[in-house]
Tab-separated table of C-alpha atoms in Angstrom:
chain	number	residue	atom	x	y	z
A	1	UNK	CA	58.675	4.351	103.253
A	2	UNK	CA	60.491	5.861	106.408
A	3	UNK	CA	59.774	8.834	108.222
A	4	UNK	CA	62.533	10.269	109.742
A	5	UNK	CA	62.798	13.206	112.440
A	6	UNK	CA	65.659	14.831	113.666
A	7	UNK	CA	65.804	17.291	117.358
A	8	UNK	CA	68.670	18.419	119.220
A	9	UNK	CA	70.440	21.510	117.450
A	10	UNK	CA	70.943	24.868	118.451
A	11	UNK	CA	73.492	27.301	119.098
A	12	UNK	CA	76.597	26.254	121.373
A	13	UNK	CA	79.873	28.627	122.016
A	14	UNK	CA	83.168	26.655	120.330
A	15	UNK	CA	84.160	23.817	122.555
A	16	UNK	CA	80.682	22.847	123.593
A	17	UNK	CA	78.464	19.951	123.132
A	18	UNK	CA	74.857	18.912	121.253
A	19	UNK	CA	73.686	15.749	121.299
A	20	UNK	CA	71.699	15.411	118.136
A	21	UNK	CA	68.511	12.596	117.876
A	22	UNK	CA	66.657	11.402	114.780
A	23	UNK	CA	63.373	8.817	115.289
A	24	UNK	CA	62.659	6.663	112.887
A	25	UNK	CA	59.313	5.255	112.045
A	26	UNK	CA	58.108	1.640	110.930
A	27	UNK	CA	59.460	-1.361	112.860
A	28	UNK	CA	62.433	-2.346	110.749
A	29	UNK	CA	64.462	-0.036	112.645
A	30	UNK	CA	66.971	-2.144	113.646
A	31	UNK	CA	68.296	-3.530	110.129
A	32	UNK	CA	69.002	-0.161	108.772
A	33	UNK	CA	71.947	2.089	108.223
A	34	UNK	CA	71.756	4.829	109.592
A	35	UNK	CA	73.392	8.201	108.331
A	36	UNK	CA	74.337	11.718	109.915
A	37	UNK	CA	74.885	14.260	106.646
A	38	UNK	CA	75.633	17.863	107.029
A	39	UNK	CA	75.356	20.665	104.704
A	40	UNK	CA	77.262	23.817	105.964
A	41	UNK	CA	76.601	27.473	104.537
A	42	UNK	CA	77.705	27.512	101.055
A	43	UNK	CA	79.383	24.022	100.961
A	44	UNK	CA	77.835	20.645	99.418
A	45	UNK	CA	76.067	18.100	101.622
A	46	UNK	CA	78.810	15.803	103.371
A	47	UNK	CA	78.234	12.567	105.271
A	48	UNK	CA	79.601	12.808	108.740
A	49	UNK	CA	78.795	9.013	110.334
A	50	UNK	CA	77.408	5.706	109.609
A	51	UNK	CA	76.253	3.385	112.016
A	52	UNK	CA	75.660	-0.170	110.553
A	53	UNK	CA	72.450	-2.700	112.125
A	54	UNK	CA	75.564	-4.359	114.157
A	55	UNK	CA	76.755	-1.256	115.787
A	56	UNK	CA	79.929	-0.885	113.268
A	57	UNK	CA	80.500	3.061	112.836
A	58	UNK	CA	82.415	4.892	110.630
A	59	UNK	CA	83.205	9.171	110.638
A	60	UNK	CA	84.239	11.583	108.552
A	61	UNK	CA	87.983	12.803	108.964
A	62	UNK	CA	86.728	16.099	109.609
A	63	UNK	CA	84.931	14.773	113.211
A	64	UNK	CA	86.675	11.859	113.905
A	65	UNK	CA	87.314	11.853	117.765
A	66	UNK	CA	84.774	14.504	118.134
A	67	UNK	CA	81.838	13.049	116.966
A	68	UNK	CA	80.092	9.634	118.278
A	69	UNK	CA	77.063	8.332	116.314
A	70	UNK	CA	75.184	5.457	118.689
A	71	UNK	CA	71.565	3.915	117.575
A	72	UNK	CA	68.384	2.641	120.045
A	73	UNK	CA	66.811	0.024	118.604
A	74	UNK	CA	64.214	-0.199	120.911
A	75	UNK	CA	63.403	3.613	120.449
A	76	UNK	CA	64.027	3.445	117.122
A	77	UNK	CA	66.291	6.455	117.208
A	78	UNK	CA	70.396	7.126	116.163
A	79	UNK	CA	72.121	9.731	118.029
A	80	UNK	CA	75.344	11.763	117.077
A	81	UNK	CA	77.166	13.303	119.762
A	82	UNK	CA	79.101	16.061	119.185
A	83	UNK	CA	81.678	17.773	121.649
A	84	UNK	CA	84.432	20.224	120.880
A	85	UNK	CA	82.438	22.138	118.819
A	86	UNK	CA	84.040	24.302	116.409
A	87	UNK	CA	82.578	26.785	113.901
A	88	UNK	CA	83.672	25.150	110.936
A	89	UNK	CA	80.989	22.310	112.493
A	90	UNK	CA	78.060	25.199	111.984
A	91	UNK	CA	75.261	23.116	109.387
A	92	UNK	CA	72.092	21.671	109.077
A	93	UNK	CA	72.508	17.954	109.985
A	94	UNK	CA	70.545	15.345	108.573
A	95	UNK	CA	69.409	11.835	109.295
A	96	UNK	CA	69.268	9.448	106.441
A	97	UNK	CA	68.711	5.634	105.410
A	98	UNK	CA	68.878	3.810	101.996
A	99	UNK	CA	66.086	1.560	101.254
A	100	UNK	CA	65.923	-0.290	97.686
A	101	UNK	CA	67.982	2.661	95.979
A	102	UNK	CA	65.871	5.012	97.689
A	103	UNK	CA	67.403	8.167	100.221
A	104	UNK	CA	64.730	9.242	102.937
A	105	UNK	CA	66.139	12.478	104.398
A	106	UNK	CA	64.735	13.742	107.852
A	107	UNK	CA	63.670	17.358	107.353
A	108	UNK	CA	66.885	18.427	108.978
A	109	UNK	CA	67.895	20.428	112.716
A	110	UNK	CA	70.550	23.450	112.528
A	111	UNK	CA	73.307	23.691	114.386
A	112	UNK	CA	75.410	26.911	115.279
A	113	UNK	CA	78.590	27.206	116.629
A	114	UNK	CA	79.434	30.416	117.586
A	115	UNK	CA	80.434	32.748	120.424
């Protein structure tokens, strides 16, 4: 079992930054997948990045250029930084990793875009 734990959000004008974190516990850390998913007022959860155990990443169209995810093995902790902020990004975000057909979901940090 992982327990995940996500910090960061808040509420930013459009065109701003967050930087978005998400610690991990256990010391398999640095074998995992890691996910950022959002789930925006109204809309279905969405996955947003993936960053593999060899530092491969992969992004949503929707954030691509906007959006980097990163990991720290060592602190056991992805990151997803997010500039150029736009409304449309308002959600809670998510951390999550698959383990044996198993989700663990952090419990998830909001983040507002607005002016």
């Amino acid at each position: 079992q992982v327990q995940l734990v996500e910090s960061g959000g808040g509420l930013v004008q459009p065109g701003g930054s967050l930087r978005l974190s998400c610690a991990a516990s256990g010391n398999m850390f640095s074998i995992y997948t890691m996910d950022w998913y959002r789930q925006g007022p109204g809309k279905q959860r969405e996955l947003v990045a993936r960053i593999t155990s060899g530092g491969s990443t992969d992004y949503a169209d929707s954030v691509k250029g906007r959006f980097t995810i990163s990991r720290d093995n060592a602190k056991n902790t992805v990151y997803l930084q997010m500039n150029s902020l736009r409304p449309d990004d308002t959600a809670v975000y998510y951390c999550c990793v698959g383990l044996l057909g198993t989700n663990y979901w952090g419990q998830g940090t909001q983040v507002t875009v607005s002016s």
